Amino acid sequence: MPTPPPPSTLRSATRVGDALFRLLCQAAGLFVVFLAVSLVGVLLWQARAFLFGANATDLVTSSNWNPGRGHYGGLVFLYGTLATSLIAMIVAVPLGVGAAAYLSEIATGRLRSICAFLLELLAAIPSVVYGFWGIEFLARHGTRPLFDLLGLHNAAAGQGILAAGLVLAVMVLPYITAVSFDVCRAVPPSQREGALALGATRWQTIWRVVLPYARPGIIAACFLALGRAVGETMAVTMVIGNAQDVQFSPAGTGDAIPSAIAKMLPETAYSDAMKRGALISLGLLLLVITLVTNVSARLLIRWLTKPQAAAPRNAEDVEVSQDSGRLPMPTPLSPEKAAAARRRVLLVDAVMRRVLALCQLVTVIPLFLILGYITYQGAAGVDWAFFTREPDGGGLGHAIAGSLLLVSLATMFAVPVGVFAAVLLSEYRTNRIVPTVRFIAELLGGVPSIVIGVFAYAVLVSPLWSSRPWGYSAWAGAFSLGVMMLPVVIRASEEAMRLVPNGLREASYALGATRWQTVVRVIIPAALPAIITGVLLAVGRIAGETAPLLLTAYGSNYWPRSPGEPTPFLPYYIFNYSKQPDGSDEIRLAWAAAFVLLALVMLLNVVTRLAAGKRLVAA
Amino acid sequence: MPPTRREFARWLMLAPLAAAGCVGDGTPVRVHAGGSTFVDLIMQAWAREYRREKRTEIDYIKSGSGKGISDVVARTVDFGCTDAPMSRKELAAARAEGGDVLHLPVTIGAVAVIFNAPGVEALTLTGPVLADIYLQNINRWDDPAVAALNPGVPLPTADIVPVRRAESSGTTGVFSEYLSKVSPAFHDRVGATKEMQLPGGTGQSGNDGIAGFVKNNPGAIGYVELAYAARNAIPIAALKNRAGHTVRPTAEGVTAAAATAALSKPTAEPYSLHDLAYSLTDADGAASYPIVGVSYAILFAKQPPDKGPAVVDFLKWVVTDGQKLARDLHYGPLPEAWSLKATAKLDAVTFL
């Protein structure tokens, strides 16, 4: 039996350990805050030439975008962003909520878990794949025939505002459905039982009880989806048609803010301070829009979930009698009328159940369309050379290796920082900086990826403070991906640690363990499966990211040699080769790359799901 | 093809090793470059050939002329390529960053007008009609102005979709320069620019983006470097040149334009700012194709000692031996005099 060290040294050692551990967690939390603050600072600094210039207001008042002649009207992009997001919400909200209601209230057992699984897969499809599918399938075989049928003039073979809105709708659907589903499940069973006991049909229960009860959460889900739609870059830039004038028609082409930044910013980094300023100001505008949506969603939820006096139900439900305000006496219906009314109610119930089922069906159809179309086009192109050669030899092996390098570096950066920050949020709840860190982490999750790319460029590629550039590198690429991963990792880890039963903590403390021993030996091991799941979901999301990498990792035609050099990545080739004509070698590689990327991400998701054994919501 | 053992070993080793940043079998010099998509097809062929001969890896990433200029000025690439010479403003920015920038012509190419009009195999256009199409003054294939130039051609009754580049592009610079020269309306409304602001239509990124869109979508018309049209077998329109002859883009037509245009040094900006910059649009001569551009490699006159020599060696090879690859890829070889001048410029590069 080992001799215990004298109590005094033990105590001081653990005290120092505890303090160090707390400092570490605080440092991680502060680092996240520092990242967000410097992000905004960098953007403001880069935009200063325009933002504090004479015609800064043009950005939101003029639609004349012609930087060559000194016109910086940003309304075109603002319109494109808002119009596509609006279309996405109009399509996705009813479908998503309907699908969630179906999943939660009507579907049971196996059907429910299958649908939930499919939704999760839909959420994991990389945006560049959505874009590829959008131009090749949706625009050419969907919106183009539609416009022809309606006789609408479309200048871009089906591409444009509508196509971009629909792609966004498909992209945000899983978010709305998944979060709404969780919220519906959280409605206490007693509510449903009460309604059913009163003779309400399923549909009446859903419409009058479950959905109103779940309303705050559903609204939150919608805002979350809106934030994502507003900030989406690659899928929109591929599908929106790229025209810089406002066309108020669903068949019109246009441009959106993130897409405009992604296309135009790289070439103005040094040569044109005004144009760069205008573009980054657009990025700030986007940040403000995202911020306002996020904050208003949170305020709305807080306001709606506040305990309120039971508000009177809808006026028409009560059927106030015509003469004066006397309460109506319910007049008993004649048996025939009652039977007719009952029949009507049952009919409505039957119809609406089917409508909800249809919503669910429509929600998962895109998954099969995307998976099917890409497998159909891409599976044949995958051979040994694809994994072992450079583009010269008809393969993209170097890009798969580059993507692996970028993703693993990003994970190495984001996971420690994220987990320590999550420990701060979950285990040091009384710490003064906790509310700030939590707020900032949530906001960081809403920052569009292209804006993070701009930030990483200014920090690691061509540092603002350095006279010599550091150059494009995997470090910079991984940093931008890591910043994107951070909020997801923090959120998943915090949730996971919160779910660790308090009894475990108490038992650990009762045995004399210190705070850090408790966290490291008890809480993290207990939460580990859920943390790993969260990390893998975050990895799935960044694996298909393209926009920030164009500004940071740059791309390369050769095998990556060191993280200090420009590095190839797989989504680049999907983005670039997807533009090639049918039948070319490049388009074959693009399909194959999309297929491989999709397969990898799906595999990661399935493995995660099997390992975790429960449905997870990635938000 | 069965994998070689080396390939297999490399792939197996790469995933874990790449993270640690050590992969190597006697590392060759790797030069990072990027920019113009106009030059990309021949640049990749050069890179392939040069790697075989000299083991140096030229890692050229096409991203548009605008980004090529920006990256050179920011010194984030070793050299860049652009089809539109740098403007006064861009030169000023460059001077502040790293001194003078050299422009070296590396290849000459025709900008082909490509179209996809069902039932139409051959099409003839004039500059002003093309300008009107891009301004959408002409927006139907069976417009009288188009029909008058193509008697007997069954023009479809369909909308014309003019496709332009979505990003800042040297090909656009050449194309809009030509249209500005031949159409006053285009000159006033759009002008010679790397980014055309046009009513309607659609923007696609890269020469390949326009080629892909036009090939895949009936009704479209676009402009790409000739090689992109040729390798994808997209119908090309013939144009009436300055001398009134109807010409199709060919490597010979490009060389003819270069021969006549190089006789006089242009006085207009941005060409007048550089020793070896030439405007080849709307050139004189019966055989000259009217929309011809030069692609320039750009680099600082002062080069870092580590990568600089490799860059200079490669570019010297490009302007001399490399030119033999041009004709097969539908690019025009540089005139002898330009090669000599470019080599002399490269000899004067200093390393520090």
Coordinates of C-alpha atoms in Angstrom, one line a residue, chain A residues 65-69 72 135-136 140 144 153-157 159 238 241-245 247 253 263-275 384-385 387-390 392 397-398 400-402 404-405 408-409 412 457 461-462 467-472 475 550-551 554-563 565-566 572-573 575-577 579-582 584 586-587, chain B residues 1-4 7-8 10-11 14-15 18-23 27-30 32-35 44 47-48 51 57-63 66-67 69-71 73-77 89-90 93 97 136 159-162 164 166-168 187-191 195-206 208-209 211-213 215-219 231-232 234 304 307:
Chain A
W65 CA -23.2 48.2 -58.0
N66 CA -20.4 49.2 -60.4
P67 CA -17.1 49.5 -58.4
G68 CA -15.2 50.3 -61.6
R69 CA -17.0 53.6 -61.8
Y72 CA -21.2 50.8 -54.4
I135 CA -27.3 23.5 -60.8
E136 CA -27.3 20.1 -62.4
R140 CA -32.0 22.1 -65.3
R144 CA -36.2 25.6 -66.1
H153 CA -38.4 34.8 -68.9
N154 CA -35.4 33.3 -67.2
A155 CA -32.0 34.3 -68.3
A156 CA -29.9 31.5 -66.8
A157 CA -31.4 28.1 -67.7
Q159 CA -30.8 29.3 -62.2
M238 CA -23.5 28.2 -57.6
G241 CA -27.3 33.1 -61.6
N242 CA -25.0 36.0 -60.6
A243 CA -26.6 39.0 -62.1
Q244 CA -26.0 42.4 -60.5
D245 CA -29.4 44.0 -61.0
Q247 CA -35.3 41.7 -60.9
T253 CA -31.4 36.0 -61.5
K263 CA -16.5 35.9 -55.7
M264 CA -15.2 39.5 -55.5
L265 CA -13.2 39.8 -52.3
P266 CA -10.3 37.6 -53.1
E267 CA -9.3 39.8 -56.1
T268 CA -9.5 43.1 -54.3
A269 CA -7.5 42.2 -51.2
Y270 CA -4.7 44.6 -52.1
S271 CA -5.5 46.5 -55.3
D272 CA -8.7 48.4 -54.3
A273 CA -9.3 49.5 -50.8
M274 CA -12.7 51.1 -51.5
K275 CA -14.1 48.0 -53.1
W384 CA -8.2 3.2 -57.7
A385 CA -6.7 6.1 -59.6
F387 CA -7.6 7.9 -54.7
T388 CA -4.0 7.6 -55.7
R389 CA -3.4 10.2 -58.4
E390 CA -3.2 13.9 -58.9
D392 CA -2.9 14.9 -64.0
G397 CA -6.0 11.6 -54.1
H398 CA -4.0 14.7 -53.2
I400 CA -8.5 13.8 -50.2
A401 CA -5.2 13.9 -48.3
G402 CA -5.3 17.7 -48.1
L404 CA -7.8 15.0 -44.2
L405 CA -4.9 17.2 -43.2
S408 CA -7.5 16.9 -38.5
L409 CA -5.6 20.2 -37.8
M412 CA -6.9 19.4 -33.0
Y457 CA -7.0 35.6 -44.2
V461 CA -2.4 34.6 -44.6
S462 CA -1.5 38.2 -44.8
S467 CA 4.9 43.6 -43.4
R468 CA 5.7 40.2 -44.8
P469 CA 2.8 37.9 -45.7
W470 CA 2.8 34.4 -44.3
G471 CA 1.1 33.0 -47.3
Y472 CA -1.7 30.6 -48.0
W475 CA -2.6 26.3 -40.9
L550 CA -10.5 29.5 -51.1
L551 CA -9.2 32.4 -49.0
Y554 CA -5.9 28.3 -51.7
G555 CA -5.7 24.9 -53.3
S556 CA -2.9 23.0 -55.0
N557 CA -2.4 20.5 -57.8
Y558 CA 0.1 18.4 -55.9
W559 CA 0.2 16.2 -52.8
P560 CA 0.4 18.3 -49.7
R561 CA 3.9 18.3 -48.2
S562 CA 3.6 20.5 -45.2
P563 CA 0.9 22.5 -43.5
E565 CA 2.1 25.5 -48.0
P566 CA -1.1 26.0 -50.1
Y572 CA -12.6 22.8 -54.3
Y573 CA -12.7 20.3 -57.1
F575 CA -16.9 23.5 -57.0
N576 CA -14.5 24.0 -59.8
Y577 CA -15.2 21.0 -61.9
K579 CA -18.9 24.0 -64.0
Q580 CA -17.5 21.9 -66.8
P581 CA -19.7 20.7 -69.7
D582 CA -21.4 17.4 -69.7
S584 CA -15.8 16.1 -69.9
E586 CA -13.5 17.1 -65.1
I587 CA -17.2 16.7 -64.6
Chain B
M1 CA -4.9 0.7 -63.7
P2 CA -3.3 -1.4 -60.9
P3 CA -1.6 0.7 -58.2
T4 CA 2.1 0.7 -58.0
E7 CA 1.5 4.9 -54.7
F8 CA -0.1 2.6 -52.3
R10 CA 2.3 7.0 -50.2
W11 CA -1.4 6.9 -49.7
L14 CA 0.0 10.3 -46.1
A15 CA -3.0 10.5 -43.9
A18 CA 0.6 14.8 -43.4
A19 CA -0.7 15.9 -40.1
A20 CA 2.8 16.0 -38.7
G21 CA 3.9 17.7 -41.8
C22 CA 6.6 15.4 -43.1
V23 CA 6.1 13.8 -46.4
T27 CA 11.6 17.3 -52.2
P28 CA 11.6 19.1 -55.5
V29 CA 11.1 22.9 -55.5
R30 CA 7.4 23.8 -55.6
H32 CA 3.0 28.5 -56.2
A33 CA 1.2 30.5 -58.8
G34 CA -2.3 31.5 -59.8
G35 CA -4.6 33.8 -61.6
Q44 CA -1.0 23.0 -66.9
A47 CA 3.7 22.5 -65.7
R48 CA 3.5 18.8 -66.7
R51 CA 8.1 18.8 -64.1
E57 CA 6.7 21.6 -59.6
I58 CA 4.7 24.6 -60.9
D59 CA 1.5 24.7 -58.8
Y60 CA -0.8 26.9 -60.8
I61 CA -4.3 27.4 -59.4
K62 CA -6.7 29.2 -61.7
S63 CA -8.8 31.8 -60.0
G66 CA -8.1 39.8 -60.7
K67 CA -7.1 37.3 -58.0
I69 CA -2.9 40.4 -59.6
S70 CA -4.1 40.7 -56.0
D71 CA -2.1 37.6 -54.9
V73 CA 0.7 42.3 -54.9
A74 CA 0.1 40.6 -51.6
R75 CA 3.1 38.3 -52.2
T76 CA 1.1 35.3 -51.4
V77 CA 2.0 33.6 -54.6
K89 CA -4.1 52.1 -59.3
E90 CA -3.0 48.4 -59.1
A93 CA -0.6 49.4 -54.7
E97 CA 4.2 46.5 -51.3
Q136 CA -29.9 43.0 -74.5
D159 CA -34.3 34.1 -76.2
I160 CA -30.6 34.8 -76.3
V161 CA -29.0 34.3 -72.9
P162 CA -25.7 36.3 -72.8
R164 CA -20.5 36.7 -68.8
A166 CA -19.1 36.2 -62.5
E167 CA -15.7 37.3 -61.2
S168 CA -13.1 39.8 -62.3
H187 CA -18.3 52.0 -74.7
D188 CA -20.6 54.4 -72.9
R189 CA -22.6 52.0 -70.8
V190 CA -20.1 49.4 -69.9
G191 CA -16.6 50.3 -71.2
E195 CA -16.1 43.2 -64.6
M196 CA -19.0 44.0 -66.9
Q197 CA -22.1 45.4 -65.3
L198 CA -24.8 44.3 -67.7
P199 CA -28.6 44.1 -67.6
G200 CA -30.0 40.6 -67.0
G201 CA -28.1 37.5 -68.3
T202 CA -26.1 35.4 -66.0
G203 CA -22.5 35.3 -64.7
Q204 CA -20.6 32.1 -64.5
S205 CA -17.2 31.7 -62.9
G206 CA -14.1 30.9 -65.0
D208 CA -14.7 26.6 -67.9
G209 CA -17.8 27.9 -66.2
A211 CA -18.0 26.9 -71.6
G212 CA -20.0 24.5 -69.4
F213 CA -23.0 26.7 -69.2
K215 CA -22.6 23.8 -73.9
N216 CA -25.4 22.6 -71.5
N217 CA -28.0 25.3 -72.1
P218 CA -29.8 26.0 -75.4
G219 CA -30.1 29.7 -76.2
R231 CA -11.7 20.8 -76.2
N232 CA -15.4 20.8 -75.4
I234 CA -18.8 23.9 -78.7
P304 CA 13.3 36.4 -52.9
K307 CA 12.0 30.7 -54.9

